[in-house]
Amino acid sequence: MAALLTLLDSQVDRQELFVETDVAFHDRIMRASGNRLSRSIVRTVHAEARKSYRYSGDPTSTECQVSNDEHRAVFEHIRDRDEAGAEQAMSQHILSAWSRRRPKDRSPD
């Protein structure tokens, strides 16, 4: 995971690469969780969702950096064996990332 974070840091200005490495980072976390069913579901849903602009958006370098800062928080909790902290950090990252991807001209549901 640490190597993927370093790679993500180097890719914040190359969003097309960042997005691919982001997928690898999330998959690595799912593998570490040991929950094979969840990993399978996420991989299937994610593969389809990435085809949608509403899901992928068009991230800026700043958004990629924010995302990677959130990744680092998740990683640090995992490294420290803080399961509750990792779960909270990942939940916050997912909600934050989704919020950043939502079209700006759309009113909240």
PDB file of N, CA and C in Angstrom:
ATOM      1  N   MET A   1       0.820  -1.189   0.000  1.00  0.00           N
ATOM      2  CA  MET A   1       0.000   0.000   0.000  1.00  0.00           C
ATOM      3  C   MET A   1       0.869   1.260   0.000  1.00  0.00           C
ATOM      4  N   ALA A   2       1.954   1.224   0.753  1.00  0.00           N
ATOM      5  CA  ALA A   2       2.834   2.397   0.814  1.00  0.00           C
ATOM      6  C   ALA A   2       3.402   2.717  -0.568  1.00  0.00           C
ATOM      7  N   ALA A   3       3.781   1.694  -1.307  1.00  0.00           N
ATOM      8  CA  ALA A   3       4.322   1.912  -2.658  1.00  0.00           C
ATOM      9  C   ALA A   3       3.256   2.510  -3.574  1.00  0.00           C
ATOM     10  N   LEU A   4       2.026   2.048  -3.437  1.00  0.00           N
ATOM     11  CA  LEU A   4       0.945   2.603  -4.260  1.00  0.00           C
ATOM     12  C   LEU A   4       0.684   4.057  -3.895  1.00  0.00           C
ATOM     13  N   LEU A   5       0.776   4.416  -2.613  1.00  0.00           N
ATOM     14  CA  LEU A   5       0.614   5.820  -2.209  1.00  0.00           C
ATOM     15  C   LEU A   5       1.690   6.696  -2.834  1.00  0.00           C
ATOM     16  N   THR A   6       2.910   6.201  -2.826  1.00  0.00           N
ATOM     17  CA  THR A   6       4.008   6.955  -3.439  1.00  0.00           C
ATOM     18  C   THR A   6       3.755   7.136  -4.929  1.00  0.00           C
ATOM     19  N   LEU A   7       3.302   6.083  -5.575  1.00  0.00           N
ATOM     20  CA  LEU A   7       2.990   6.179  -7.000  1.00  0.00           C
ATOM     21  C   LEU A   7       1.852   7.165  -7.231  1.00  0.00           C
ATOM     22  N   LEU A   8       0.826   7.113  -6.409  1.00  0.00           N
ATOM     23  CA  LEU A   8      -0.293   8.058  -6.538  1.00  0.00           C
ATOM     24  C   LEU A   8       0.189   9.498  -6.355  1.00  0.00           C
ATOM     25  N   ASP A   9       1.093   9.721  -5.400  1.00  0.00           N
ATOM     26  CA  ASP A   9       1.653  11.068  -5.209  1.00  0.00           C
ATOM     27  C   ASP A   9       2.308  11.570  -6.484  1.00  0.00           C
ATOM     28  N   SER A  10       2.978  10.678  -7.196  1.00  0.00           N
ATOM     29  CA  SER A  10       3.685  11.082  -8.421  1.00  0.00           C
ATOM     30  C   SER A  10       2.726  11.273  -9.601  1.00  0.00           C
ATOM     31  N   GLN A  11       1.477  10.849  -9.435  1.00  0.00           N
ATOM     32  CA  GLN A  11       0.528  10.893 -10.554  1.00  0.00           C
ATOM     33  C   GLN A  11      -0.583  11.938 -10.396  1.00  0.00           C
ATOM     34  N   VAL A  12      -0.518  12.788  -9.394  1.00  0.00           N
ATOM     35  CA  VAL A  12      -1.623  13.735  -9.195  1.00  0.00           C
ATOM     36  C   VAL A  12      -1.820  14.664 -10.388  1.00  0.00           C
ATOM     37  N   ASP A  13      -0.790  14.909 -11.143  1.00  0.00           N
ATOM     38  CA  ASP A  13      -0.909  15.756 -12.340  1.00  0.00           C
ATOM     39  C   ASP A  13      -1.155  14.947 -13.607  1.00  0.00           C
ATOM     40  N   ARG A  14      -1.281  13.651 -13.471  1.00  0.00           N
ATOM     41  CA  ARG A  14      -1.562  12.751 -14.600  1.00  0.00           C
ATOM     42  C   ARG A  14      -2.797  11.939 -14.232  1.00  0.00           C
ATOM     43  N   GLN A  15      -3.943  12.615 -14.261  1.00  0.00           N
ATOM     44  CA  GLN A  15      -5.172  12.046 -13.739  1.00  0.00           C
ATOM     45  C   GLN A  15      -5.524  10.693 -14.343  1.00  0.00           C
ATOM     46  N   GLU A  16      -5.244  10.495 -15.623  1.00  0.00           N
ATOM     47  CA  GLU A  16      -5.593   9.223 -16.257  1.00  0.00           C
ATOM     48  C   GLU A  16      -4.810   8.071 -15.625  1.00  0.00           C
ATOM     49  N   LEU A  17      -3.576   8.338 -15.206  1.00  0.00           N
ATOM     50  CA  LEU A  17      -2.784   7.320 -14.512  1.00  0.00           C
ATOM     51  C   LEU A  17      -3.227   7.189 -13.056  1.00  0.00           C
ATOM     52  N   PHE A  18      -3.510   8.322 -12.438  1.00  0.00           N
ATOM     53  CA  PHE A  18      -3.938   8.334 -11.043  1.00  0.00           C
ATOM     54  C   PHE A  18      -5.177   7.470 -10.845  1.00  0.00           C
ATOM     55  N   VAL A  19      -6.138   7.601 -11.753  1.00  0.00           N
ATOM     56  CA  VAL A  19      -7.387   6.851 -11.637  1.00  0.00           C
ATOM     57  C   VAL A  19      -7.119   5.348 -11.666  1.00  0.00           C
ATOM     58  N   GLU A  20      -6.223   4.907 -12.523  1.00  0.00           N
ATOM     59  CA  GLU A  20      -5.903   3.476 -12.606  1.00  0.00           C
ATOM     60  C   GLU A  20      -5.199   2.991 -11.338  1.00  0.00           C
ATOM     61  N   THR A  21      -4.273   3.776 -10.829  1.00  0.00           N
ATOM     62  CA  THR A  21      -3.567   3.389  -9.616  1.00  0.00           C
ATOM     63  C   THR A  21      -4.498   3.442  -8.408  1.00  0.00           C
ATOM     64  N   ASP A  22      -5.430   4.378  -8.424  1.00  0.00           N
ATOM     65  CA  ASP A  22      -6.444   4.473  -7.371  1.00  0.00           C
ATOM     66  C   ASP A  22      -7.224   3.160  -7.266  1.00  0.00           C
ATOM     67  N   VAL A  23      -7.587   2.604  -8.398  1.00  0.00           N
ATOM     68  CA  VAL A  23      -8.302   1.319  -8.418  1.00  0.00           C
ATOM     69  C   VAL A  23      -7.433   0.239  -7.772  1.00  0.00           C
ATOM     70  N   ALA A  24      -6.151   0.218  -8.104  1.00  0.00           N
ATOM     71  CA  ALA A  24      -5.235  -0.776  -7.532  1.00  0.00           C
ATOM     72  C   ALA A  24      -5.108  -0.592  -6.020  1.00  0.00           C
ATOM     73  N   PHE A  25      -5.062   0.661  -5.568  1.00  0.00           N
ATOM     74  CA  PHE A  25      -4.959   0.931  -4.134  1.00  0.00           C
ATOM     75  C   PHE A  25      -6.186   0.404  -3.396  1.00  0.00           C
ATOM     76  N   HIS A  26      -7.361   0.710  -3.924  1.00  0.00           N
ATOM     77  CA  HIS A  26      -8.595   0.244  -3.282  1.00  0.00           C
ATOM     78  C   HIS A  26      -8.686  -1.282  -3.312  1.00  0.00           C
ATOM     79  N   ASP A  27      -8.246  -1.879  -4.394  1.00  0.00           N
ATOM     80  CA  ASP A  27      -8.267  -3.338  -4.474  1.00  0.00           C
ATOM     81  C   ASP A  27      -7.312  -3.939  -3.444  1.00  0.00           C
ATOM     82  N   ARG A  28      -6.177  -3.312  -3.261  1.00  0.00           N
ATOM     83  CA  ARG A  28      -5.206  -3.795  -2.268  1.00  0.00           C
ATOM     84  C   ARG A  28      -5.810  -3.753  -0.868  1.00  0.00           C
ATOM     85  N   ILE A  29      -6.541  -2.721  -0.565  1.00  0.00           N
ATOM     86  CA  ILE A  29      -7.202  -2.618   0.740  1.00  0.00           C
ATOM     87  C   ILE A  29      -8.240  -3.727   0.888  1.00  0.00           C
ATOM     88  N   MET A  30      -9.000  -3.963  -0.173  1.00  0.00           N
ATOM     89  CA  MET A  30     -10.002  -5.030  -0.115  1.00  0.00           C
ATOM     90  C   MET A  30      -9.335  -6.389   0.069  1.00  0.00           C
ATOM     91  N   ARG A  31      -8.214  -6.625  -0.592  1.00  0.00           N
ATOM     92  CA  ARG A  31      -7.492  -7.897  -0.403  1.00  0.00           C
ATOM     93  C   ARG A  31      -7.016  -8.027   1.040  1.00  0.00           C
ATOM     94  N   ALA A  32      -6.521  -6.917   1.593  1.00  0.00           N
ATOM     95  CA  ALA A  32      -6.029  -6.940   2.975  1.00  0.00           C
ATOM     96  C   ALA A  32      -7.157  -7.212   3.962  1.00  0.00           C
ATOM     97  N   SER A  33      -8.364  -6.799   3.615  1.00  0.00           N
ATOM     98  CA  SER A  33      -9.497  -7.005   4.518  1.00  0.00           C
ATOM     99  C   SER A  33      -9.848  -8.483   4.657  1.00  0.00           C
ATOM    100  N   GLY A  34      -9.483  -9.258   3.640  1.00  0.00           N
ATOM    101  CA  GLY A  34      -9.791 -10.682   3.668  1.00  0.00           C
ATOM    102  C   GLY A  34     -11.239 -11.007   3.349  1.00  0.00           C
ATOM    103  N   ASN A  35     -12.024 -10.000   3.029  1.00  0.00           N
ATOM    104  CA  ASN A  35     -13.434 -10.218   2.722  1.00  0.00           C
ATOM    105  C   ASN A  35     -13.570 -10.424   1.209  1.00  0.00           C
ATOM    106  N   ARG A  36     -13.502 -11.682   0.800  1.00  0.00           N
ATOM    107  CA  ARG A  36     -13.515 -12.008  -0.630  1.00  0.00           C
ATOM    108  C   ARG A  36     -14.834 -11.651  -1.298  1.00  0.00           C
ATOM    109  N   LEU A  37     -15.939 -11.826  -0.599  1.00  0.00           N
ATOM    110  CA  LEU A  37     -17.241 -11.507  -1.180  1.00  0.00           C
ATOM    111  C   LEU A  37     -17.338 -10.011  -1.460  1.00  0.00           C
ATOM    112  N   SER A  38     -16.988  -9.196  -0.484  1.00  0.00           N
ATOM    113  CA  SER A  38     -17.035  -7.739  -0.689  1.00  0.00           C
ATOM    114  C   SER A  38     -16.115  -7.312  -1.816  1.00  0.00           C
ATOM    115  N   ARG A  39     -14.919  -7.896  -1.854  1.00  0.00           N
ATOM    116  CA  ARG A  39     -13.970  -7.544  -2.919  1.00  0.00           C
ATOM    117  C   ARG A  39     -14.549  -7.875  -4.286  1.00  0.00           C
ATOM    118  N   SER A  40     -15.181  -9.031  -4.406  1.00  0.00           N
ATOM    119  CA  SER A  40     -15.780  -9.436  -5.672  1.00  0.00           C
ATOM    120  C   SER A  40     -16.896  -8.488  -6.084  1.00  0.00           C
ATOM    121  N   ILE A  41     -17.730  -8.119  -5.132  1.00  0.00           N
ATOM    122  CA  ILE A  41     -18.839  -7.198  -5.416  1.00  0.00           C
ATOM    123  C   ILE A  41     -18.292  -5.840  -5.844  1.00  0.00           C
ATOM    124  N   VAL A  42     -17.343  -5.324  -5.078  1.00  0.00           N
ATOM    125  CA  VAL A  42     -16.771  -4.011  -5.389  1.00  0.00           C
ATOM    126  C   VAL A  42     -16.115  -4.027  -6.764  1.00  0.00           C
ATOM    127  N   ARG A  43     -15.360  -5.055  -7.060  1.00  0.00           N
ATOM    128  CA  ARG A  43     -14.688  -5.128  -8.366  1.00  0.00           C
ATOM    129  C   ARG A  43     -15.694  -5.147  -9.504  1.00  0.00           C
ATOM    130  N   THR A  44     -16.768  -5.897  -9.344  1.00  0.00           N
ATOM    131  CA  THR A  44     -17.792  -5.984 -10.387  1.00  0.00           C
ATOM    132  C   THR A  44     -18.511  -4.656 -10.568  1.00  0.00           C
ATOM    133  N   VAL A  45     -18.972  -4.091  -9.467  1.00  0.00           N
ATOM    134  CA  VAL A  45     -19.700  -2.819  -9.531  1.00  0.00           C
ATOM    135  C   VAL A  45     -18.774  -1.710 -10.029  1.00  0.00           C
ATOM    136  N   HIS A  46     -17.560  -1.681  -9.516  1.00  0.00           N
ATOM    137  CA  HIS A  46     -16.620  -0.631  -9.890  1.00  0.00           C
ATOM    138  C   HIS A  46     -16.278  -0.694 -11.373  1.00  0.00           C
ATOM    139  N   ALA A  47     -16.117  -1.893 -11.902  1.00  0.00           N
ATOM    140  CA  ALA A  47     -15.795  -2.036 -13.330  1.00  0.00           C
ATOM    141  C   ALA A  47     -16.884  -1.406 -14.195  1.00  0.00           C
ATOM    142  N   GLU A  48     -18.123  -1.574 -13.801  1.00  0.00           N
ATOM    143  CA  GLU A  48     -19.230  -0.974 -14.554  1.00  0.00           C
ATOM    144  C   GLU A  48     -19.350   0.528 -14.280  1.00  0.00           C
ATOM    145  N   ALA A  49     -19.206   0.905 -13.028  1.00  0.00           N
ATOM    146  CA  ALA A  49     -19.366   2.315 -12.650  1.00  0.00           C
ATOM    147  C   ALA A  49     -18.332   3.208 -13.325  1.00  0.00           C
ATOM    148  N   ARG A  50     -17.111   2.705 -13.486  1.00  0.00           N
ATOM    149  CA  ARG A  50     -16.051   3.521 -14.092  1.00  0.00           C
ATOM    150  C   ARG A  50     -16.346   3.908 -15.529  1.00  0.00           C
ATOM    151  N   LYS A  51     -17.300   3.247 -16.150  1.00  0.00           N
ATOM    152  CA  LYS A  51     -17.679   3.583 -17.523  1.00  0.00           C
ATOM    153  C   LYS A  51     -18.541   4.846 -17.572  1.00  0.00           C
ATOM    154  N   SER A  52     -19.033   5.270 -16.430  1.00  0.00           N
ATOM    155  CA  SER A  52     -19.926   6.415 -16.346  1.00  0.00           C
ATOM    156  C   SER A  52     -19.159   7.680 -15.966  1.00  0.00           C
ATOM    157  N   TYR A  53     -19.405   8.761 -16.705  1.00  0.00           N
ATOM    158  CA  TYR A  53     -18.781  10.042 -16.384  1.00  0.00           C
ATOM    159  C   TYR A  53     -19.225  10.514 -15.003  1.00  0.00           C
ATOM    160  N   ARG A  54     -20.489  10.247 -14.645  1.00  0.00           N
ATOM    161  CA  ARG A  54     -20.998  10.674 -13.341  1.00  0.00           C
ATOM    162  C   ARG A  54     -20.211  10.025 -12.216  1.00  0.00           C
ATOM    163  N   TYR A  55     -19.689   8.839 -12.449  1.00  0.00           N
ATOM    164  CA  TYR A  55     -18.897   8.166 -11.424  1.00  0.00           C
ATOM    165  C   TYR A  55     -17.449   8.649 -11.458  1.00  0.00           C
ATOM    166  N   SER A  56     -16.870   8.673 -12.625  1.00  0.00           N
ATOM    167  CA  SER A  56     -15.452   9.003 -12.763  1.00  0.00           C
ATOM    168  C   SER A  56     -15.177  10.489 -12.700  1.00  0.00           C
ATOM    169  N   GLY A  57     -16.062  11.270 -13.275  1.00  0.00           N
ATOM    170  CA  GLY A  57     -15.847  12.706 -13.298  1.00  0.00           C
ATOM    171  C   GLY A  57     -14.606  13.071 -14.098  1.00  0.00           C
ATOM    172  N   ASP A  58     -14.089  14.228 -13.825  1.00  0.00           N
ATOM    173  CA  ASP A  58     -12.895  14.732 -14.487  1.00  0.00           C
ATOM    174  C   ASP A  58     -12.029  15.362 -13.398  1.00  0.00           C
ATOM    175  N   PRO A  59     -11.317  14.541 -12.626  1.00  0.00           N
ATOM    176  CA  PRO A  59     -10.615  15.066 -11.452  1.00  0.00           C
ATOM    177  C   PRO A  59      -9.484  16.015 -11.815  1.00  0.00           C
ATOM    178  N   THR A  60      -9.354  17.045 -10.993  1.00  0.00           N
ATOM    179  CA  THR A  60      -8.247  17.985 -11.135  1.00  0.00           C
ATOM    180  C   THR A  60      -7.061  17.472 -10.324  1.00  0.00           C
ATOM    181  N   SER A  61      -5.919  18.082 -10.523  1.00  0.00           N
ATOM    182  CA  SER A  61      -4.735  17.722  -9.735  1.00  0.00           C
ATOM    183  C   SER A  61      -4.999  17.920  -8.253  1.00  0.00           C
ATOM    184  N   THR A  62      -5.666  19.008  -7.917  1.00  0.00           N
ATOM    185  CA  THR A  62      -5.987  19.290  -6.509  1.00  0.00           C
ATOM    186  C   THR A  62      -6.898  18.211  -5.939  1.00  0.00           C
ATOM    187  N   GLU A  63      -7.900  17.797  -6.695  1.00  0.00           N
ATOM    188  CA  GLU A  63      -8.803  16.743  -6.225  1.00  0.00           C
ATOM    189  C   GLU A  63      -8.056  15.417  -6.049  1.00  0.00           C
ATOM    190  N   CYS A  64      -7.133  15.134  -6.948  1.00  0.00           N
ATOM    191  CA  CYS A  64      -6.333  13.920  -6.810  1.00  0.00           C
ATOM    192  C   CYS A  64      -5.474  13.990  -5.550  1.00  0.00           C
ATOM    193  N   GLN A  65      -4.924  15.148  -5.258  1.00  0.00           N
ATOM    194  CA  GLN A  65      -4.100  15.292  -4.050  1.00  0.00           C
ATOM    195  C   GLN A  65      -4.954  15.119  -2.797  1.00  0.00           C
ATOM    196  N   VAL A  66      -6.150  15.704  -2.788  1.00  0.00           N
ATOM    197  CA  VAL A  66      -7.057  15.537  -1.646  1.00  0.00           C
ATOM    198  C   VAL A  66      -7.391  14.057  -1.468  1.00  0.00           C
ATOM    199  N   SER A  67      -7.703  13.402  -2.567  1.00  0.00           N
ATOM    200  CA  SER A  67      -8.020  11.976  -2.522  1.00  0.00           C
ATOM    201  C   SER A  67      -6.851  11.181  -1.952  1.00  0.00           C
ATOM    202  N   ASN A  68      -5.640  11.500  -2.367  1.00  0.00           N
ATOM    203  CA  ASN A  68      -4.497  10.751  -1.875  1.00  0.00           C
ATOM    204  C   ASN A  68      -4.209  11.053  -0.407  1.00  0.00           C
ATOM    205  N   ASP A  69      -4.499  12.260   0.042  1.00  0.00           N
ATOM    206  CA  ASP A  69      -4.381  12.560   1.471  1.00  0.00           C
ATOM    207  C   ASP A  69      -5.351  11.673   2.262  1.00  0.00           C
ATOM    208  N   GLU A  70      -6.539  11.481   1.714  1.00  0.00           N
ATOM    209  CA  GLU A  70      -7.517  10.598   2.348  1.00  0.00           C
ATOM    210  C   GLU A  70      -7.042   9.143   2.307  1.00  0.00           C
ATOM    211  N   HIS A  71      -6.444   8.744   1.199  1.00  0.00           N
ATOM    212  CA  HIS A  71      -5.873   7.396   1.101  1.00  0.00           C
ATOM    213  C   HIS A  71      -4.828   7.185   2.203  1.00  0.00           C
ATOM    214  N   ARG A  72      -4.000   8.201   2.388  1.00  0.00           N
ATOM    215  CA  ARG A  72      -2.921   8.096   3.378  1.00  0.00           C
ATOM    216  C   ARG A  72      -3.502   7.906   4.775  1.00  0.00           C
ATOM    217  N   ALA A  73      -4.593   8.598   5.087  1.00  0.00           N
ATOM    218  CA  ALA A  73      -5.233   8.441   6.397  1.00  0.00           C
ATOM    219  C   ALA A  73      -5.716   7.005   6.583  1.00  0.00           C
ATOM    220  N   VAL A  74      -6.324   6.433   5.546  1.00  0.00           N
ATOM    221  CA  VAL A  74      -6.776   5.041   5.613  1.00  0.00           C
ATOM    222  C   VAL A  74      -5.572   4.127   5.844  1.00  0.00           C
ATOM    223  N   PHE A  75      -4.539   4.314   5.045  1.00  0.00           N
ATOM    224  CA  PHE A  75      -3.336   3.492   5.158  1.00  0.00           C
ATOM    225  C   PHE A  75      -2.735   3.564   6.560  1.00  0.00           C
ATOM    226  N   GLU A  76      -2.641   4.763   7.120  1.00  0.00           N
ATOM    227  CA  GLU A  76      -2.028   4.912   8.440  1.00  0.00           C
ATOM    228  C   GLU A  76      -2.812   4.149   9.506  1.00  0.00           C
ATOM    229  N   HIS A  77      -4.136   4.172   9.412  1.00  0.00           N
ATOM    230  CA  HIS A  77      -4.956   3.401  10.357  1.00  0.00           C
ATOM    231  C   HIS A  77      -4.726   1.901  10.171  1.00  0.00           C
ATOM    232  N   ILE A  78      -4.651   1.464   8.924  1.00  0.00           N
ATOM    233  CA  ILE A  78      -4.389   0.041   8.660  1.00  0.00           C
ATOM    234  C   ILE A  78      -3.008  -0.340   9.191  1.00  0.00           C
ATOM    235  N   ARG A  79      -2.029   0.480   8.891  1.00  0.00           N
ATOM    236  CA  ARG A  79      -0.651   0.218   9.356  1.00  0.00           C
ATOM    237  C   ARG A  79      -0.589   0.114  10.882  1.00  0.00           C
ATOM    238  N   ASP A  80      -1.386   0.953  11.539  1.00  0.00           N
ATOM    239  CA  ASP A  80      -1.403   0.969  13.004  1.00  0.00           C
ATOM    240  C   ASP A  80      -2.371  -0.058  13.594  1.00  0.00           C
ATOM    241  N   ARG A  81      -2.965  -0.878  12.723  1.00  0.00           N
ATOM    242  CA  ARG A  81      -3.917  -1.919  13.128  1.00  0.00           C
ATOM    243  C   ARG A  81      -5.128  -1.337  13.863  1.00  0.00           C
ATOM    244  N   ASP A  82      -5.543  -0.150  13.416  1.00  0.00           N
ATOM    245  CA  ASP A  82      -6.710   0.540  13.977  1.00  0.00           C
ATOM    246  C   ASP A  82      -7.886   0.298  13.038  1.00  0.00           C
ATOM    247  N   GLU A  83      -8.567  -0.815  13.249  1.00  0.00           N
ATOM    248  CA  GLU A  83      -9.653  -1.222  12.355  1.00  0.00           C
ATOM    249  C   GLU A  83     -10.777  -0.184  12.319  1.00  0.00           C
ATOM    250  N   ALA A  84     -11.194   0.297  13.480  1.00  0.00           N
ATOM    251  CA  ALA A  84     -12.289   1.275  13.530  1.00  0.00           C
ATOM    252  C   ALA A  84     -11.881   2.576  12.840  1.00  0.00           C
ATOM    253  N   GLY A  85     -10.652   2.998  13.074  1.00  0.00           N
ATOM    254  CA  GLY A  85     -10.169   4.221  12.426  1.00  0.00           C
ATOM    255  C   GLY A  85     -10.086   4.071  10.920  1.00  0.00           C
ATOM    256  N   ALA A  86      -9.623   2.895  10.455  1.00  0.00           N
ATOM    257  CA  ALA A  86      -9.537   2.638   9.010  1.00  0.00           C
ATOM    258  C   ALA A  86     -10.927   2.640   8.391  1.00  0.00           C
ATOM    259  N   GLU A  87     -11.869   2.001   9.073  1.00  0.00           N
ATOM    260  CA  GLU A  87     -13.238   1.962   8.560  1.00  0.00           C
ATOM    261  C   GLU A  87     -13.818   3.369   8.459  1.00  0.00           C
ATOM    262  N   GLN A  88     -13.622   4.168   9.497  1.00  0.00           N
ATOM    263  CA  GLN A  88     -14.126   5.551   9.494  1.00  0.00           C
ATOM    264  C   GLN A  88     -13.451   6.376   8.396  1.00  0.00           C
ATOM    265  N   ALA A  89     -12.139   6.252   8.276  1.00  0.00           N
ATOM    266  CA  ALA A  89     -11.404   7.014   7.257  1.00  0.00           C
ATOM    267  C   ALA A  89     -11.837   6.612   5.854  1.00  0.00           C
ATOM    268  N   MET A  90     -12.069   5.321   5.631  1.00  0.00           N
ATOM    269  CA  MET A  90     -12.505   4.869   4.308  1.00  0.00           C
ATOM    270  C   MET A  90     -13.919   5.355   4.017  1.00  0.00           C
ATOM    271  N   SER A  91     -14.790   5.287   4.986  1.00  0.00           N
ATOM    272  CA  SER A  91     -16.164   5.787   4.778  1.00  0.00           C
ATOM    273  C   SER A  91     -16.141   7.262   4.420  1.00  0.00           C
ATOM    274  N   GLN A  92     -15.340   8.031   5.149  1.00  0.00           N
ATOM    275  CA  GLN A  92     -15.234   9.467   4.869  1.00  0.00           C
ATOM    276  C   GLN A  92     -14.645   9.704   3.479  1.00  0.00           C
ATOM    277  N   HIS A  93     -13.646   8.923   3.116  1.00  0.00           N
ATOM    278  CA  HIS A  93     -13.026   9.062   1.784  1.00  0.00           C
ATOM    279  C   HIS A  93     -14.039   8.781   0.678  1.00  0.00           C
ATOM    280  N   ILE A  94     -14.805   7.725   0.824  1.00  0.00           N
ATOM    281  CA  ILE A  94     -15.795   7.379  -0.203  1.00  0.00           C
ATOM    282  C   ILE A  94     -16.833   8.486  -0.336  1.00  0.00           C
ATOM    283  N   LEU A  95     -17.356   8.972   0.781  1.00  0.00           N
ATOM    284  CA  LEU A  95     -18.356  10.051   0.732  1.00  0.00           C
ATOM    285  C   LEU A  95     -17.771  11.331   0.149  1.00  0.00           C
ATOM    286  N   SER A  96     -16.563  11.653   0.555  1.00  0.00           N
ATOM    287  CA  SER A  96     -15.901  12.857   0.062  1.00  0.00           C
ATOM    288  C   SER A  96     -15.616  12.760  -1.436  1.00  0.00           C
ATOM    289  N   ALA A  97     -15.125  11.598  -1.866  1.00  0.00           N
ATOM    290  CA  ALA A  97     -14.813  11.405  -3.291  1.00  0.00           C
ATOM    291  C   ALA A  97     -16.081  11.499  -4.127  1.00  0.00           C
ATOM    292  N   TRP A  98     -17.145  10.893  -3.650  1.00  0.00           N
ATOM    293  CA  TRP A  98     -18.405  10.959  -4.395  1.00  0.00           C
ATOM    294  C   TRP A  98     -18.884  12.406  -4.488  1.00  0.00           C
ATOM    295  N   SER A  99     -18.773  13.134  -3.405  1.00  0.00           N
ATOM    296  CA  SER A  99     -19.190  14.540  -3.403  1.00  0.00           C
ATOM    297  C   SER A  99     -18.372  15.356  -4.407  1.00  0.00           C
ATOM    298  N   ARG A 100     -17.074  15.104  -4.487  1.00  0.00           N
ATOM    299  CA  ARG A 100     -16.228  15.827  -5.447  1.00  0.00           C
ATOM    300  C   ARG A 100     -16.583  15.490  -6.886  1.00  0.00           C
ATOM    301  N   ARG A 101     -17.067  14.281  -7.118  1.00  0.00           N
ATOM    302  CA  ARG A 101     -17.369  13.835  -8.488  1.00  0.00           C
ATOM    303  C   ARG A 101     -18.731  14.304  -8.981  1.00  0.00           C
ATOM    304  N   ARG A 102     -19.620  14.649  -8.082  1.00  0.00           N
ATOM    305  CA  ARG A 102     -20.972  15.035  -8.492  1.00  0.00           C
ATOM    306  C   ARG A 102     -20.904  16.278  -9.373  1.00  0.00           C
ATOM    307  N   PRO A 103     -21.684  16.295 -10.425  1.00  0.00           N
ATOM    308  CA  PRO A 103     -21.709  17.481 -11.300  1.00  0.00           C
ATOM    309  C   PRO A 103     -22.044  18.739 -10.497  1.00  0.00           C
ATOM    310  N   LYS A 104     -21.303  19.791 -10.755  1.00  0.00           N
ATOM    311  CA  LYS A 104     -21.464  21.031  -9.985  1.00  0.00           C
ATOM    312  C   LYS A 104     -22.781  21.755 -10.276  1.00  0.00           C
ATOM    313  N   ASP A 105     -23.359  21.508 -11.452  1.00  0.00           N
ATOM    314  CA  ASP A 105     -24.578  22.227 -11.819  1.00  0.00           C
ATOM    315  C   ASP A 105     -25.843  21.503 -11.385  1.00  0.00           C
ATOM    316  N   ARG A 106     -25.713  20.461 -10.625  1.00  0.00           N
ATOM    317  CA  ARG A 106     -26.856  19.664 -10.221  1.00  0.00           C
ATOM    318  C   ARG A 106     -27.210  19.984  -8.774  1.00  0.00           C
ATOM    319  N   SER A 107     -28.495  20.220  -8.523  1.00  0.00           N
ATOM    320  CA  SER A 107     -28.920  20.501  -7.163  1.00  0.00           C
ATOM    321  C   SER A 107     -28.929  19.213  -6.355  1.00  0.00           C
ATOM    322  N   PRO A 108     -28.735  19.307  -5.036  1.00  0.00           N
ATOM    323  CA  PRO A 108     -28.727  18.090  -4.205  1.00  0.00           C
ATOM    324  C   PRO A 108     -30.063  17.381  -4.236  1.00  0.00           C
ATOM    325  N   ASP A 109     -30.011  16.051  -4.134  1.00  0.00           N
ATOM    326  CA  ASP A 109     -31.241  15.242  -4.111  1.00  0.00           C
ATOM    327  C   ASP A 109     -31.918  15.349  -2.779  1.00  0.00           C
TER     328      ASP A 109
END
